[in-house]
């Protein structure tokens, strides 16, 4: 009985915390972007403007929920939900602390890769169902970008898997007691993080929704809370990639003095900050540059990393 | 590649720079005492228009939004017959 209750608390706790973080990121991002542009950002609603997401939520719920008459209504409605569901399901395997994780899967990393790939369907179907040329172009770009970056995202993580000898995220964290994997796998970390930025189609890799070229890309026809769900999905994606970066390369919950959960949050929020810093600092590359970077630079580098890591492990044996 | 990292670092340092925003209701910007804010035709203490129709304002206005017509009263004092400011064209 008490075990069941404990599971329920963990499941709903994780759900509430991830959704809460995703909502708060709206404010965090606007505030940090503002600081990096010598502004203050939203600071009026509540202390330091911390209630801004609440105001935004009320506003977006009050908006007209418009489905264009030319759109493919069922697909149009279900598309924004897919990304949120896919990313939320990925959170199931994240070990927040030694005793806090929803599912202790022994294929946790593969599970994450599978569900993060499902997120593409949301963007592709949303763009397709909108029956709008800009939305379709955005969806096409998103599909091409995600397929290209998915390939070496998985490959870049194999070095970590080889070092830890397991796909289980908890085992991977425990394997980093002596040394964080960012040291032996620095290349893997850089490649994974770049792939993560592309995977969540955040700036500078936000080609699918490039405002200056495609109006708003795949979500050009979306309004109200459906549009909001795409954004929740995006922020959840940022949190997920940051949490995984912390777990796989920076020792997850491991750390001195502070409780494990605190270390996990500190590391995760650091990478969320890096995500926002990248957005503040870097311009968007051209589309062919993006794809060329993926196939001609990142993929060979990931393969090289894989071969060298494997060779060293074999030699050390 | 290096330039990308340098750009990120430069932007990060802006975290510690002074903000340019003036938080309006709490802090007010310094306004020079002679600031008038809006263009008007001033009146003298008797309530008459304080203008001798010299056309200097009309000439100075870069978008030609001031139009007036000079006239003289019976004492030989110049005054504007009409004095129009086209606020839809004003760029001040």
Coordinates of C-alpha atoms in Angstrom, one line a residue:
Chain A
X1 CA 0.0 0.0 0.0
X2 CA 2.6 2.5 1.1
X3 CA 4.7 1.6 -1.9
X4 CA 1.8 2.3 -4.2
X5 CA 1.2 5.7 -2.5
X6 CA 4.9 6.5 -2.8
X7 CA 4.8 5.6 -6.6
X8 CA 1.8 7.8 -7.1
X9 CA 3.5 10.7 -5.2
X10 CA 6.6 10.3 -7.4
X11 CA 4.6 10.1 -10.7
X12 CA 2.4 13.1 -10.0
X13 CA 5.2 15.0 -8.4
X14 CA 7.4 14.6 -11.4
X15 CA 4.5 15.6 -13.7
X16 CA 3.7 18.7 -11.6
X17 CA 7.4 19.7 -11.3
X18 CA 8.1 19.3 -15.0
X19 CA 5.0 21.2 -16.0
X20 CA 5.8 23.8 -13.4
X21 CA 9.3 24.3 -14.6
X22 CA 8.1 24.5 -18.2
X23 CA 5.6 27.3 -17.2
X24 CA 8.2 29.1 -15.2
X25 CA 10.7 29.0 -18.1
X26 CA 8.4 31.4 -20.0
X27 CA 9.3 34.0 -17.3
X28 CA 12.9 32.8 -16.8
X29 CA 13.7 33.0 -20.5
X30 CA 12.1 36.5 -21.0
X31 CA 13.9 37.7 -17.9
X32 CA 17.3 36.3 -18.8
X33 CA 17.0 37.4 -22.5
X34 CA 16.2 40.9 -21.2
X35 CA 19.3 40.9 -18.9
X36 CA 21.5 39.9 -21.7
X37 CA 20.1 42.8 -23.8
X38 CA 20.6 45.4 -21.0
X39 CA 16.8 45.4 -20.2
X40 CA 14.8 44.3 -17.2
X41 CA 12.1 42.1 -18.8
X42 CA 8.8 41.4 -17.2
X43 CA 9.1 42.5 -13.5
X44 CA 5.6 43.9 -12.7
X45 CA 3.4 40.8 -12.0
X46 CA 4.1 39.7 -8.5
X47 CA 7.6 39.8 -6.9
X48 CA 10.2 40.1 -9.7
X49 CA 7.5 39.4 -12.2
X50 CA 7.4 35.8 -11.2
X51 CA 3.6 35.5 -11.7
X52 CA 4.0 36.5 -15.4
X53 CA 3.3 32.9 -16.6
X54 CA 0.0 33.1 -14.7
X55 CA -1.0 36.3 -16.4
X56 CA 0.1 34.8 -19.8
X57 CA -1.9 31.6 -19.1
X58 CA -5.1 33.6 -18.3
X59 CA -4.6 35.6 -21.4
X60 CA -4.0 32.6 -23.7
X61 CA -7.0 30.7 -22.3
X62 CA -9.2 33.7 -23.0
X63 CA -8.1 33.8 -26.6
X64 CA -10.2 32.5 -29.5
X65 CA -9.4 28.9 -30.3
X66 CA -9.5 29.1 -34.0
X67 CA -9.4 26.2 -36.4
X68 CA -9.0 27.4 -40.0
X69 CA -11.8 26.1 -42.2
X70 CA -9.3 24.7 -44.7
X71 CA -7.3 22.8 -42.0
X72 CA -7.6 19.1 -41.5
X73 CA -9.3 19.5 -38.1
X74 CA -8.6 16.2 -36.3
X75 CA -4.9 16.2 -37.1
X76 CA -4.7 19.9 -36.5
X77 CA -6.1 19.4 -33.0
X78 CA -4.0 16.4 -32.0
X79 CA -0.7 17.7 -33.3
X80 CA 0.2 20.0 -30.4
X81 CA -0.7 17.3 -27.9
X82 CA 1.8 14.9 -29.4
X83 CA 4.9 16.9 -28.6
X84 CA 3.8 17.5 -25.0
X85 CA 3.0 13.8 -24.4
X86 CA 6.2 12.6 -26.1
X87 CA 8.4 14.9 -24.1
X88 CA 6.6 14.2 -20.8
X89 CA 6.9 10.5 -21.3
X90 CA 10.7 10.9 -21.8
X91 CA 10.8 12.4 -18.3
X92 CA 9.8 9.0 -16.9
X93 CA 13.3 7.7 -17.1
X94 CA 15.1 10.7 -15.7
X95 CA 16.6 9.8 -12.3
X96 CA 16.0 13.0 -10.3
X97 CA 17.7 11.5 -7.2
X98 CA 18.7 8.0 -6.0
X99 CA 15.2 7.1 -5.0
X100 CA 13.2 9.5 -7.3
X101 CA 12.5 8.3 -10.8
X102 CA 9.3 7.2 -12.4
X103 CA 10.6 4.2 -14.3
X104 CA 14.0 2.5 -13.7
X105 CA 14.3 1.1 -17.2
X106 CA 17.4 -0.8 -18.2
X107 CA 17.0 0.7 -21.7
X108 CA 16.3 4.2 -20.4
X109 CA 18.5 6.0 -22.9
X110 CA 17.0 4.2 -25.9
X111 CA 13.6 5.0 -24.5
X112 CA 14.5 8.7 -24.4
X113 CA 15.8 8.6 -27.9
X114 CA 12.6 6.9 -29.2
X115 CA 10.3 9.4 -27.5
X116 CA 12.2 12.5 -28.5
X117 CA 12.0 11.3 -32.1
X118 CA 8.2 11.1 -31.8
X119 CA 8.2 14.8 -31.2
X120 CA 8.9 15.3 -34.9
X121 CA 5.4 14.0 -35.7
X122 CA 3.9 16.9 -33.8
X123 CA 5.6 19.5 -35.9
X124 CA 5.3 17.6 -39.2
X125 CA 1.6 16.8 -38.7
X126 CA 0.8 20.3 -37.4
X127 CA 2.4 21.9 -40.4
X128 CA 0.8 19.4 -42.8
X129 CA -2.7 19.8 -41.3
X130 CA -2.6 23.6 -41.4
X131 CA -2.7 23.5 -45.2
X132 CA -0.6 26.6 -45.4
X133 CA 2.5 26.9 -47.5
X134 CA 4.6 28.5 -44.7
X135 CA 3.5 25.9 -42.2
X136 CA 4.3 23.1 -44.7
X137 CA 7.7 24.5 -45.4
X138 CA 8.3 24.8 -41.7
X139 CA 7.2 21.2 -41.2
X140 CA 9.5 20.0 -44.0
X141 CA 12.4 21.8 -42.5
X142 CA 11.6 20.4 -39.1
X143 CA 11.5 16.8 -40.4
X144 CA 14.7 17.1 -42.4
X145 CA 16.5 18.8 -39.4
X146 CA 15.4 16.3 -36.9
X147 CA 16.2 13.3 -39.0
X148 CA 19.7 14.7 -39.6
X149 CA 20.4 15.6 -36.0
X150 CA 18.7 12.5 -34.5
X151 CA 21.4 10.3 -36.2
X152 CA 24.4 11.7 -34.4
X153 CA 22.5 12.6 -31.2
X154 CA 22.2 8.8 -30.6
X155 CA 25.8 8.2 -31.8
X156 CA 27.2 10.8 -29.5
X157 CA 25.7 9.1 -26.5
X158 CA 27.2 5.7 -27.3
X159 CA 30.5 6.8 -25.8
X160 CA 28.8 7.3 -22.5
X161 CA 27.1 4.0 -22.8
X162 CA 30.4 2.3 -23.5
X163 CA 32.0 3.9 -20.5
X164 CA 29.2 3.1 -18.1
X165 CA 28.4 -0.3 -19.7
X166 CA 24.7 0.3 -19.5
X167 CA 21.7 2.1 -21.0
X168 CA 20.2 2.5 -17.5
X169 CA 20.4 6.2 -16.6
X170 CA 20.8 5.4 -12.9
X171 CA 23.8 3.1 -13.6
X172 CA 25.3 5.8 -15.8
X173 CA 25.0 8.4 -13.0
X174 CA 26.6 5.9 -10.5
X175 CA 29.4 5.3 -12.9
X176 CA 30.4 9.0 -12.7
X177 CA 31.2 8.9 -9.0
X178 CA 34.9 9.2 -9.7
X179 CA 34.9 11.3 -12.8
X180 CA 32.1 13.1 -14.6
X181 CA 31.8 11.8 -18.2
X182 CA 32.2 15.3 -19.6
X183 CA 36.0 14.9 -19.2
X184 CA 36.5 11.7 -21.2
X185 CA 33.5 12.4 -23.4
X186 CA 33.9 16.2 -24.0
X187 CA 33.4 15.8 -27.8
X188 CA 30.3 13.7 -27.1
X189 CA 28.9 16.3 -24.7
X190 CA 29.4 19.1 -27.3
X191 CA 27.8 17.1 -30.1
X192 CA 24.9 16.0 -27.9
X193 CA 24.2 19.5 -26.7
X194 CA 24.2 20.9 -30.3
X195 CA 22.0 18.0 -31.4
X196 CA 19.7 18.8 -28.4
X197 CA 19.4 22.4 -29.4
X198 CA 18.4 21.3 -32.9
X199 CA 16.1 18.6 -31.6
X200 CA 14.1 21.1 -29.6
X201 CA 14.4 23.5 -32.6
X202 CA 15.6 26.3 -30.4
X203 CA 17.5 29.3 -31.6
X204 CA 20.0 29.3 -33.3
X205 CA 18.5 26.2 -34.9
X206 CA 14.9 27.3 -35.1
X207 CA 14.7 27.0 -38.8
X208 CA 11.3 25.3 -38.7
X209 CA 9.8 28.4 -37.2
X210 CA 12.1 31.1 -38.6
X211 CA 10.0 34.2 -38.2
X212 CA 11.8 36.3 -40.7
X213 CA 11.4 33.7 -43.5
X214 CA 8.4 31.6 -42.7
X215 CA 6.0 33.9 -40.7
X216 CA 5.9 31.4 -37.8
X217 CA 6.7 28.2 -39.6
X218 CA 4.8 25.1 -38.6
X219 CA 2.6 26.9 -36.0
X220 CA 1.6 29.8 -38.3
X221 CA -2.1 28.8 -38.2
X222 CA -2.2 28.0 -34.5
X223 CA -3.7 30.3 -31.9
X224 CA -4.9 30.1 -28.3
X225 CA -3.9 27.2 -26.1
X226 CA -3.0 25.0 -29.1
X227 CA -0.2 27.5 -29.8
X228 CA 0.5 27.5 -26.1
X229 CA 0.9 23.7 -26.1
X230 CA 3.6 23.9 -28.8
X231 CA 5.4 26.3 -26.5
X232 CA 4.9 24.1 -23.4
X233 CA 6.4 21.3 -25.5
X234 CA 9.3 23.4 -26.5
X235 CA 10.1 24.4 -22.9
X236 CA 9.6 20.8 -21.7
X237 CA 12.1 19.8 -24.4
X238 CA 14.6 22.3 -23.1
X239 CA 14.2 21.0 -19.6
X240 CA 14.5 17.4 -20.9
X241 CA 17.7 18.0 -22.8
X242 CA 19.2 20.0 -19.9
X243 CA 18.3 17.3 -17.4
X244 CA 19.8 14.6 -19.7
X245 CA 23.0 16.6 -20.2
X246 CA 23.3 16.9 -16.5
X247 CA 22.6 13.2 -16.0
X248 CA 24.8 11.8 -18.7
X249 CA 27.8 14.1 -18.6
X250 CA 27.8 16.0 -15.3
X251 CA 27.0 13.3 -12.8
X252 CA 23.3 13.9 -12.4
X253 CA 22.4 14.0 -8.7
X254 CA 26.0 13.5 -7.5
X255 CA 27.6 16.3 -5.6
X256 CA 29.0 17.3 -2.2
X257 CA 27.1 18.8 0.8
X258 CA 23.8 19.6 -0.8
X259 CA 21.0 16.9 -1.1
X260 CA 21.0 15.0 -4.5
X261 CA 17.8 16.7 -5.7
X262 CA 19.3 20.1 -5.2
X263 CA 22.4 19.2 -7.3
X264 CA 20.2 17.8 -10.0
X265 CA 18.2 21.0 -10.2
X266 CA 21.3 23.2 -10.1
X267 CA 22.9 21.4 -13.0
X268 CA 19.7 21.3 -15.0
X269 CA 19.0 25.0 -14.5
X270 CA 22.6 25.8 -15.5
X271 CA 22.0 24.1 -18.9
X272 CA 18.7 25.8 -19.3
X273 CA 20.6 29.0 -18.8
X274 CA 23.0 28.0 -21.5
X275 CA 20.1 27.3 -23.9
X276 CA 18.8 30.8 -23.4
X277 CA 22.3 32.3 -23.7
X278 CA 22.7 30.6 -27.0
X279 CA 19.4 32.1 -28.1
X280 CA 20.5 35.6 -27.0
X281 CA 23.9 35.4 -28.6
X282 CA 23.8 33.5 -31.9
X283 CA 22.2 34.3 -35.3
X284 CA 20.3 31.7 -37.2
X285 CA 22.3 29.8 -39.9
X286 CA 21.0 29.4 -43.4
X287 CA 19.1 26.1 -44.0
X288 CA 21.8 24.5 -46.2
X289 CA 24.5 25.5 -43.6
X290 CA 22.5 23.8 -40.9
X291 CA 22.1 20.5 -42.8
X292 CA 25.7 20.6 -44.0
X293 CA 26.9 21.1 -40.4
X294 CA 24.9 18.1 -39.4
X295 CA 26.0 15.6 -42.0
X296 CA 29.5 16.8 -42.9
X297 CA 30.8 17.9 -39.5
X298 CA 28.8 16.5 -36.6
X299 CA 28.2 13.0 -38.0
X300 CA 31.9 12.3 -38.8
X301 CA 32.9 13.8 -35.4
X302 CA 30.4 11.6 -33.6
X303 CA 31.6 8.5 -35.4
X304 CA 35.3 9.5 -34.7
X305 CA 34.4 9.9 -31.0
X306 CA 32.7 6.5 -31.0
X307 CA 35.7 4.8 -32.7
X308 CA 38.3 6.5 -30.4
X309 CA 36.4 5.8 -27.2
X310 CA 35.8 2.2 -28.3
X311 CA 39.5 1.8 -29.2
X312 CA 40.7 3.2 -25.8
X313 CA 38.3 1.0 -23.9
X314 CA 39.5 -2.1 -25.8
X315 CA 43.2 -1.1 -25.3
X316 CA 42.7 -0.5 -21.6
X317 CA 41.2 -4.0 -21.2
Chain B
X1 CA 34.1 28.6 -34.3
X2 CA 36.1 30.8 -31.9
X3 CA 34.0 33.9 -32.9
X4 CA 30.9 32.0 -31.9
X5 CA 32.3 31.3 -28.4
X6 CA 33.4 34.9 -28.2
X7 CA 30.0 36.2 -29.1
X8 CA 28.4 34.0 -26.4
X9 CA 30.9 35.3 -23.8
X10 CA 30.3 38.9 -24.8
X11 CA 26.6 38.5 -24.5
X12 CA 27.0 36.8 -21.1
X13 CA 29.0 39.7 -19.8
X14 CA 26.1 42.0 -20.5
X15 CA 24.4 40.4 -17.5
X16 CA 26.5 42.7 -15.4
X17 CA 26.1 45.9 -17.4
X18 CA 23.9 48.8 -16.4
X19 CA 20.3 48.5 -17.7
X20 CA 19.2 51.1 -20.2
X21 CA 15.5 50.8 -19.1
X22 CA 14.1 53.7 -17.1
X23 CA 11.5 52.1 -14.7
X24 CA 9.0 54.9 -15.4
X25 CA 6.6 55.3 -12.5
X26 CA 9.3 54.8 -9.9
X27 CA 12.1 56.8 -11.5
X28 CA 11.5 59.7 -13.8
X29 CA 14.0 60.9 -16.4
X30 CA 15.4 64.4 -16.1
X31 CA 13.4 66.8 -18.1
X32 CA 15.0 70.2 -19.0
X33 CA 13.1 73.1 -17.5
X34 CA 12.4 74.7 -20.9
X35 CA 10.9 71.5 -22.3
X36 CA 7.4 72.3 -23.6
X37 CA 6.5 68.9 -24.8
X38 CA 3.8 69.8 -27.3
X39 CA 3.8 72.6 -29.9
X40 CA 1.3 75.3 -29.1
X41 CA 0.7 78.9 -30.0
X42 CA 1.5 80.8 -26.8
X43 CA -0.8 83.6 -25.5
X44 CA 0.3 86.9 -23.9
X45 CA -1.2 87.9 -20.5
X46 CA -4.1 89.6 -22.2
X47 CA -5.2 86.4 -23.8
X48 CA -4.1 87.5 -27.3
X49 CA -2.1 85.2 -29.5
X50 CA 1.6 85.9 -28.9
X51 CA 2.7 85.8 -32.5
X52 CA 4.0 88.5 -34.9
X53 CA 3.7 86.2 -37.9
X54 CA 7.4 86.2 -38.7
X55 CA 7.2 82.8 -40.5
X56 CA 10.4 81.7 -38.7
X57 CA 8.7 78.6 -37.2
X58 CA 7.1 77.7 -40.5
X59 CA 10.5 77.9 -42.2
X60 CA 12.3 76.0 -39.5
X61 CA 9.7 73.1 -39.4
X62 CA 11.3 70.2 -41.3
X63 CA 8.0 68.7 -42.4
X64 CA 6.2 71.9 -43.2
X65 CA 3.3 71.2 -40.8
X66 CA 3.0 74.8 -39.7
X67 CA 1.0 77.0 -41.9
X68 CA 0.1 80.7 -41.2
X69 CA -1.0 83.8 -43.0
X70 CA 0.3 87.2 -41.8
X71 CA -1.9 90.2 -41.5
X72 CA -1.7 93.7 -39.9
X73 CA -4.1 95.3 -37.6
X74 CA -5.0 99.0 -37.5
X75 CA -2.0 99.9 -35.3
X76 CA 0.4 98.3 -37.7
X77 CA 1.0 95.2 -35.5
X78 CA 1.5 92.0 -37.4
X79 CA -0.7 89.0 -36.4
X80 CA -1.5 85.7 -38.0
X81 CA -4.8 85.6 -39.8
X82 CA -4.8 81.9 -39.3
X83 CA -2.2 79.7 -37.6
X84 CA -2.5 76.0 -38.3
X85 CA -0.4 73.1 -37.0
X86 CA -1.0 69.9 -38.8
X87 CA -0.5 67.4 -36.0
X88 CA -1.0 64.5 -38.2
X89 CA 2.2 65.4 -40.0
X90 CA 4.1 66.7 -37.0
X91 CA 7.2 64.6 -36.2
X92 CA 8.1 66.3 -32.9

